[in-house]
Each structure stands twice: as C-alpha cells, then as structure tokens.
Short mmCIF file of C-alpha atoms in Angstrom, two decimals:
data_model
loop_
_atom_site.label_atom_id
_atom_site.label_comp_id
_atom_site.label_asym_id
_atom_site.label_seq_id
_atom_site.Cartn_x
_atom_site.Cartn_y
_atom_site.Cartn_z
CA UNK A 1 6.31 -2.31 43.92
CA UNK A 2 7.62 1.21 44.62
CA UNK A 3 5.68 4.49 44.26
CA UNK A 4 6.66 7.79 42.58
CA UNK A 5 6.25 11.15 44.56
CA UNK A 6 2.69 11.48 42.77
CA UNK A 7 1.80 8.03 44.35
CA UNK A 8 1.33 6.48 41.06
CA UNK A 9 2.58 3.11 40.59
CA UNK A 10 6.03 2.95 38.99
CA UNK A 11 5.62 0.38 36.01
CA UNK A 12 8.37 -2.17 35.51
CA UNK A 13 11.48 -0.84 34.12
CA UNK A 14 10.40 2.86 35.00
CA UNK A 15 12.18 5.34 36.93
CA UNK A 16 11.23 8.40 38.86
CA UNK A 17 13.09 11.57 38.95
CA UNK A 18 13.23 14.67 41.13
CA UNK A 19 10.81 17.51 40.91
CA UNK A 20 12.48 21.21 40.44
CA UNK A 21 13.88 22.66 43.67
CA UNK A 22 11.77 25.65 43.23
CA UNK A 23 8.26 25.70 41.31
CA UNK A 24 8.33 27.44 37.87
CA UNK A 25 6.28 30.58 37.35
CA UNK A 26 4.87 32.41 34.44
CA UNK A 27 3.88 36.22 34.64
CA UNK A 28 0.47 37.01 33.39
CA UNK A 29 -0.75 40.24 31.73
CA UNK A 30 -1.71 42.14 34.89
CA UNK A 31 1.82 41.31 36.54
CA UNK A 32 0.61 38.39 38.54
CA UNK A 33 3.05 35.37 39.14
CA UNK A 34 1.23 31.96 38.40
CA UNK A 35 2.21 29.18 40.28
CA UNK A 36 3.37 26.24 37.88
CA UNK A 37 4.61 23.82 40.45
CA UNK A 38 2.67 20.76 41.48
CA UNK A 39 3.10 18.27 44.27
CA UNK A 40 4.85 14.90 43.14
CA UNK A 41 5.66 15.52 39.66
CA UNK A 42 8.26 13.25 38.46
CA UNK A 43 9.93 15.29 35.90
CA UNK A 44 11.82 18.80 36.18
CA UNK A 45 9.73 21.80 34.76
CA UNK A 46 11.78 23.98 32.81
CA UNK A 47 8.89 26.39 32.49
CA UNK A 48 5.10 26.52 32.12
CA UNK A 49 3.12 29.29 30.48
CA UNK A 50 -0.38 30.26 31.13
CA UNK A 51 -2.85 30.15 28.12
CA UNK A 52 -6.02 31.97 28.04
CA UNK A 53 -9.11 29.98 28.32
CA UNK A 54 -11.05 30.64 25.00
CA UNK A 55 -14.40 29.20 23.53
CA UNK A 56 -13.09 29.97 19.95
CA UNK A 57 -10.49 27.28 19.94
CA UNK A 58 -8.07 26.95 17.07
CA UNK A 59 -5.79 24.68 14.86
CA UNK A 60 -2.24 26.09 13.85
CA UNK A 61 0.53 25.39 11.87
CA UNK A 62 3.33 27.60 10.92
CA UNK A 63 5.80 28.08 7.96
CA UNK A 64 7.95 30.79 6.58
CA UNK A 65 7.12 33.36 9.45
CA UNK A 66 3.41 32.85 9.00
CA UNK A 67 1.20 31.08 11.32
CA UNK A 68 -1.87 29.25 9.67
CA UNK A 69 -5.06 29.04 11.84
CA UNK A 70 -8.33 27.18 11.51
CA UNK A 71 -10.96 28.23 14.03
CA UNK A 72 -14.62 27.59 15.45
CA UNK A 73 -15.95 30.28 13.71
CA UNK A 74 -15.10 28.70 10.13
CA UNK A 75 -12.42 30.80 9.23
CA UNK A 76 -8.88 30.10 8.12
CA UNK A 77 -6.52 32.90 8.80
CA UNK A 78 -2.73 33.64 8.12
CA UNK A 79 -1.09 35.61 10.76
CA UNK A 80 2.34 37.30 11.09
CA UNK A 81 4.48 35.06 13.48
CA UNK A 82 6.35 38.21 14.76
CA UNK A 83 3.19 40.42 15.67
CA UNK A 84 0.08 38.56 15.03
CA UNK A 85 -0.95 40.83 12.33
CA UNK A 86 -3.64 39.30 9.90
CA UNK A 87 -2.25 38.73 6.41
CA UNK A 88 -5.56 37.19 5.02
CA UNK A 89 -8.62 35.19 5.88
CA UNK A 90 -10.84 32.71 4.27
CA UNK A 91 -14.36 31.89 5.35
CA UNK A 92 -15.77 28.30 5.35
CA UNK A 93 -19.44 27.42 6.25
CA UNK A 94 -18.54 25.35 9.32
CA UNK A 95 -16.07 25.06 11.81
CA UNK A 96 -12.32 24.43 10.89
CA UNK A 97 -10.92 21.69 13.38
CA UNK A 98 -8.29 20.36 11.02
CA UNK A 99 -4.70 21.80 11.39
CA UNK A 100 -3.61 23.20 8.15
CA UNK A 101 -0.68 21.56 6.12
CA UNK A 102 1.86 23.65 4.36
CA UNK A 103 3.80 22.68 1.36
CA UNK A 104 5.65 25.06 -0.96
CA UNK A 105 3.17 27.55 -1.96
CA UNK A 106 -0.05 25.89 -0.92
CA UNK A 107 -2.07 25.45 2.49
CA UNK A 108 -4.23 22.46 2.69
CA UNK A 109 -6.90 22.06 5.31
CA UNK A 110 -10.17 20.45 5.90
CA UNK A 111 -13.52 21.94 7.23
CA UNK A 112 -16.60 20.60 8.93
CA UNK A 113 -18.38 22.03 5.60
CA UNK A 114 -17.10 18.85 4.07
CA UNK A 115 -14.43 20.46 1.79
CA UNK A 116 -10.80 20.12 1.50
CA UNK A 117 -9.20 23.32 0.42
CA UNK A 118 -6.12 24.35 -1.23
CA UNK A 119 -5.15 27.90 -0.80
CA UNK A 120 -2.52 30.25 -2.19
CA UNK A 121 0.04 30.54 0.74
CA UNK A 122 0.54 34.30 0.05
CA UNK A 123 -2.92 35.58 -0.24
CA UNK A 124 -5.39 32.89 0.47
CA UNK A 125 -7.03 32.81 -2.87
CA UNK A 126 -8.53 29.34 -3.68
CA UNK A 127 -6.67 26.87 -5.93
CA UNK A 128 -9.03 24.11 -5.66
CA UNK A 129 -11.83 22.82 -3.23
CA UNK A 130 -13.05 19.14 -3.07
CA UNK A 131 -16.46 18.43 -1.40
CA UNK A 132 -16.05 15.00 0.17
CA UNK A 133 -19.75 15.22 1.60
CA UNK A 134 -18.77 14.66 5.11
CA UNK A 135 -16.92 16.99 7.79
CA UNK A 136 -13.26 16.91 7.80
CA UNK A 137 -11.51 17.06 10.92
CA UNK A 138 -8.45 14.93 10.00
CA UNK A 139 -5.28 17.15 8.94
CA UNK A 140 -4.15 16.60 5.42
CA UNK A 141 -0.72 14.90 5.03
CA UNK A 142 1.11 15.58 1.82
CA UNK A 143 3.51 13.64 0.04
CA UNK A 144 4.89 12.61 -3.38
CA UNK A 145 2.44 15.02 -5.07
CA UNK A 146 -0.82 13.61 -3.16
CA UNK A 147 -2.93 15.00 -0.42
CA UNK A 148 -4.13 12.18 2.10
CA UNK A 149 -6.99 13.07 4.49
CA UNK A 150 -9.85 11.21 6.06
CA UNK A 151 -13.59 12.24 6.67
CA UNK A 152 -16.34 12.05 9.26
CA UNK A 153 -17.82 9.14 7.19
CA UNK A 154 -15.03 6.88 7.44
CA UNK A 155 -13.37 7.82 4.06
CA UNK A 156 -9.66 8.10 3.37
CA UNK A 157 -9.02 10.15 0.35
CA UNK A 158 -5.99 10.48 -2.17
CA UNK A 159 -6.09 13.66 -3.95
CA UNK A 160 -3.74 15.17 -6.50
CA UNK A 161 -2.37 18.11 -4.80
CA UNK A 162 -2.11 20.24 -7.95
CA UNK A 163 -5.75 20.27 -8.81
CA UNK A 164 -7.74 18.00 -6.18
CA UNK A 165 -8.51 15.26 -8.73
CA UNK A 166 -9.31 12.12 -6.88
CA UNK A 167 -6.79 9.37 -7.24
CA UNK A 168 -8.32 6.67 -4.85
CA UNK A 169 -10.45 6.37 -1.74
CA UNK A 170 -10.57 3.92 0.93
CA UNK A 171 -13.69 3.25 3.53
CA UNK A 172 -13.38 2.17 6.96
CA UNK A 173 -16.32 1.44 8.98
CA UNK A 174 -16.38 4.40 11.33
CA UNK A 175 -15.13 8.28 11.06
CA UNK A 176 -11.83 9.22 10.53
CA UNK A 177 -10.60 12.06 12.67
CA UNK A 178 -6.80 10.74 12.92
CA UNK A 179 -4.46 12.36 10.55
CA UNK A 180 -2.67 10.19 8.10
CA UNK A 181 1.05 9.35 8.39
CA UNK A 182 2.99 8.58 5.15
CA UNK A 183 6.45 6.68 4.93
CA UNK A 184 8.05 4.50 2.45
CA UNK A 185 5.05 4.15 0.19
CA UNK A 186 2.58 3.36 2.89
CA UNK A 187 -0.17 5.50 4.66
CA UNK A 188 -1.17 4.82 7.95
CA UNK A 189 -4.15 6.14 9.56
CA UNK A 190 -6.38 5.31 12.47
CA UNK A 191 -10.27 5.07 12.52
CA UNK A 192 -12.98 4.82 15.15
CA UNK A 193 -13.70 1.34 13.75
CA UNK A 194 -10.92 0.63 16.41
CA UNK A 195 -8.17 -0.38 13.69
CA UNK A 196 -5.02 1.44 12.61
CA UNK A 197 -4.93 0.70 8.86
CA UNK A 198 -1.98 0.64 6.53
CA UNK A 199 -2.87 1.16 2.75
CA UNK A 200 -0.51 1.40 -0.38
CA UNK A 201 0.17 5.05 -1.15
CA UNK A 202 -0.36 4.45 -4.74
CA UNK A 203 -3.48 2.81 -4.95
CA UNK A 204 -5.01 2.22 -1.49
CA UNK A 205 -4.50 -1.42 -1.45
CA UNK A 206 -4.81 -2.60 2.31
CA UNK A 207 -1.23 -3.79 3.33
CA UNK A 208 -2.43 -4.79 6.91
CA UNK A 209 -4.72 -3.55 9.84
CA UNK A 210 -4.18 -3.74 13.56
CA UNK A 211 -7.15 -4.09 15.92
CA UNK A 212 -7.18 -1.95 19.21
CA UNK A 213 -9.74 -2.15 21.81
CA UNK A 214 -11.21 1.19 21.19
CA UNK A 215 -11.38 3.79 18.43
CA UNK A 216 -8.32 5.49 17.30
CA UNK A 217 -8.23 9.40 17.47
CA UNK A 218 -4.57 9.51 17.94
CA UNK A 219 -2.45 10.16 14.81
CA UNK A 220 0.44 7.60 14.23
CA UNK A 221 4.19 8.48 14.03
CA UNK A 222 6.59 6.48 12.20
CA UNK A 223 10.05 5.59 13.25
CA UNK A 224 12.66 2.94 13.44
CA UNK A 225 10.61 0.27 11.71
CA UNK A 226 7.38 0.96 13.83
CA UNK A 227 4.16 2.78 13.92
CA UNK A 228 3.56 4.40 17.37
CA UNK A 229 -0.13 5.37 17.94
CA UNK A 230 -2.56 5.79 20.96
CA UNK A 231 -6.02 4.45 21.51
CA UNK A 232 -9.32 5.23 23.22
CA UNK A 233 -8.68 2.07 25.09
CA UNK A 234 -5.77 3.97 27.24
CA UNK A 235 -3.16 2.12 25.33
CA UNK A 236 -0.19 3.43 23.39
CA UNK A 237 0.93 0.63 20.89
CA UNK A 238 4.27 0.05 18.79
CA UNK A 239 3.36 -1.91 15.54
CA UNK A 240 5.81 -3.48 13.04
CA UNK A 241 5.59 -1.55 9.76
CA UNK A 242 6.46 -4.92 7.95
CA UNK A 243 3.70 -6.85 8.85
CA UNK A 244 1.33 -5.16 11.43
CA UNK A 245 2.42 -7.21 14.38
CA UNK A 246 2.44 -5.73 17.92
CA UNK A 247 6.05 -4.96 19.21
CA UNK A 248 4.57 -3.77 22.69
CA UNK A 249 1.71 -1.93 24.23
CA UNK A 250 1.96 0.50 27.18
CA UNK A 251 -1.21 1.17 29.34
CA UNK A 252 -2.20 4.59 30.65
CA UNK A 253 -5.07 5.56 32.99
CA UNK A 254 -7.21 6.96 30.40
CA UNK A 255 -7.95 7.48 26.60
CA UNK A 256 -4.91 8.58 24.57
CA UNK A 257 -5.89 11.17 22.05
CA UNK A 258 -2.61 12.90 22.07
CA UNK A 259 -0.41 11.73 19.00
CA UNK A 260 3.02 10.33 19.69
CA UNK A 261 6.45 12.23 19.17
CA UNK A 262 9.13 10.17 18.83
CA UNK A 263 13.00 11.38 19.14
CA UNK A 264 16.28 9.77 20.25
CA UNK A 265 14.76 6.64 21.01
CA UNK A 266 11.85 7.70 23.23
CA UNK A 267 8.13 8.04 22.50
CA UNK A 268 6.42 11.13 24.16
CA UNK A 269 2.80 11.06 24.47
CA UNK A 270 0.04 12.59 26.50
CA UNK A 271 -3.16 10.83 28.05
CA UNK A 272 -6.67 11.76 29.24
CA UNK A 273 -5.04 10.90 32.66
CA UNK A 274 -3.49 14.25 32.90
CA UNK A 275 -0.01 12.62 32.54
CA UNK A 276 2.60 13.26 29.70
CA UNK A 277 4.76 9.89 29.30
CA UNK A 278 8.11 9.28 27.92
CA UNK A 279 8.34 5.51 26.81
CA UNK A 280 11.33 3.55 25.67
CA UNK A 281 10.45 3.03 21.99
CA UNK A 282 12.41 -0.24 21.79
CA UNK A 283 10.60 -2.15 24.77
CA UNK A 284 7.93 -0.02 25.84
CA UNK A 285 9.11 0.56 29.52
CA UNK A 286 8.36 3.91 31.09
CA UNK A 287 11.33 6.26 31.26
CA UNK A 288 9.23 8.98 33.28
CA UNK A 289 6.01 10.50 33.50
CA UNK A 290 4.80 13.96 34.54
CA UNK A 291 1.51 15.03 36.07
CA UNK A 292 -0.18 18.21 34.71
CA UNK A 293 -3.27 19.69 36.02
CA UNK A 294 -5.69 18.40 33.32
CA UNK A 295 -6.07 16.01 30.36
CA UNK A 296 -3.26 16.04 27.78
CA UNK A 297 -4.86 15.96 24.23
CA UNK A 298 -2.37 18.02 22.56
CA UNK A 299 0.70 16.30 20.90
CA UNK A 300 4.07 16.79 22.50
CA UNK A 301 6.73 18.71 20.45
CA UNK A 302 10.47 17.79 21.07
CA UNK A 303 13.15 20.27 20.56
CA UNK A 304 16.87 20.24 21.60
CA UNK A 305 16.12 17.83 24.29
CA UNK A 306 13.03 19.84 25.64
CA UNK A 307 9.54 18.49 25.50
CA UNK A 308 6.76 21.03 24.81
CA UNK A 309 3.09 20.03 25.65
CA UNK A 310 -0.26 21.80 26.45
CA UNK A 311 -2.73 20.68 28.69
CA UNK A 312 -6.40 21.21 29.31
CA UNK A 313 -5.15 23.16 32.72
CA UNK A 314 -4.40 25.95 30.39
CA UNK A 315 -0.93 25.68 30.56
CA UNK A 316 2.14 24.86 28.18
CA UNK A 317 4.92 22.97 29.74
CA UNK A 318 8.52 22.63 28.71
CA UNK A 319 10.02 19.32 30.38
CA UNK A 320 13.69 18.79 30.62
CA UNK A 321 15.95 16.33 32.16
#
C-alpha cells in the first residue's frame, strides 16, 4: 500500500494530488503574513484565511445581504453583510448554538433556554415562541409550511411555521443536536441514540432507522437517492432513502461531526482527525484528502468547484483541483 505525502495510508481507490508549489498566505491586521502551507497536504490550497480566536463563538446564516447570528451570550443579531452594522438584536436567556433558518420574512432559531423562536426578519420582533422544555441546539429546517427541529431531550418537533402550533412530535432515546434534512416528504435526523431516523413529514410515522456505532451529531445531506451522514464512530455513511439500507461506509480517523456537502458526485466532509475528505458519492472511494492544522467540525461549502471549510486551527480554507 502506498502512502500520500502526509504519510497517511491511501485507501483503495483513492488518489493523492500534489501540494501547491508555493504556500498560500493571508495578511493579518498588523500586516504580518501568515503561513498557510503545511507539509504533505494532498490537495492544492487556493487560499486560507486566519480567523481570530474567540470565546464568544457564533452560529450564522445569511440572506438578502443580512447575516443572522446566534451567540453564546444568548443574543440573536442581524448584521449588515457589507459593513457589519447591527440592524437589530433579540436577547434570549441562554446560549444560542443553533444556526438560524431564514425563509421569506421570518427567522427561525432555537436557544438553550428551551425555546424555538420565529422573528420578523426586518426588525427582530417576535412572531411566536414555543417552549420545548429542553435546550435547542439543532438548527431548524423549514419545508412546506412546517418547522422541524430537535431538542436536547431527544424530541423531534414539527411546528406550524405561521403560528408555532405543534403538529406532531417524535421521541428518540437521546438528545438531538443534528439538524433535520427534509426531502420528498421525509424528515431525516440523527440522534445520540446512535440512529439516523427517517420519519414521514406529515405525521412523524417512522419509515426506517439506521444504526451506527456511535451518536449522530452530524446533520444529514440528501442527494441522488441517498442520505449522507457522519457518525461519532468516525464513519461517513451513505444510506438508501428507499429502505434505509447501507450503500457504503467510509472510515476516518476520528469522530465525524461535520455535516457532509454533496456536489457533482462527490461528498465533502471534515473529521476530528484534522482532515477534509472528498469521497465518491457512488461507491465511497476516497478521491482526495487534505490535512488542516486542527479538527474539522465545520461543514464544507462548495461554490463553483471550490471547497470552503473552517478548522479549529482558526483558518478557513479554499480548496480546489
């Protein structure tokens, strides 16, 4: 078995790529250049940017030129994407670790105070709030007039998006911090009970469940008749949407809390082993891997062939062929 420049074994079907001829750099606020190149990476670095460390970490989403931010200080803020000016803020009574979901004129977000909030997108006024009785770290998914969200007591809620009326609930054995994915009338959500659950979006009836070897923090992605999700057992799974059978599994070196992104037949996902992986969506073979300087819990974003991902080494990477 050959080895990539990092010394990491190449998985069957995998391939290594050359590193950039010159390391990428970013310029800090004091004009210092930050070295981004690392020995033995198996993917070309287009650029990487240094992020400031902060004890006040935030969960963000953006729409219409506004960035919506939930924070450890319990606030939900709307910031102008161009200059960072604050448009409005709403205070909750506990940390906001849920990323807001924005649909039309409403922002939906959960808080560790146990509430799911629906806020006016323009001025932050409260449209409704539902007290679930448990912390809400799961980020809401909104589809067909319903808000789907999980709670720390293991309950998946379906709420009417107009007034917050409870449509149905489903209980799992452990907390739900995975964010639901909704596709073709089915809601997919992971739980710390080790299962990925597929339930009917109309009434919550279970269609199937798939057991992993660890809790599921990663949020699922649905594409090409499969659900892709990472597990705390260090494995990325491809599961058939039709019956919950396993199509393939891919082992990484540590927990997978990053949520997969799927584009052009490739699954991109980070692992707590410091690597970003590109996996063939059809058969699970490794296309390439890229080593960062820290664990990768963030979910990649793919735009025009470039993969953007953050790492706990405080850098944001742009990776390209």
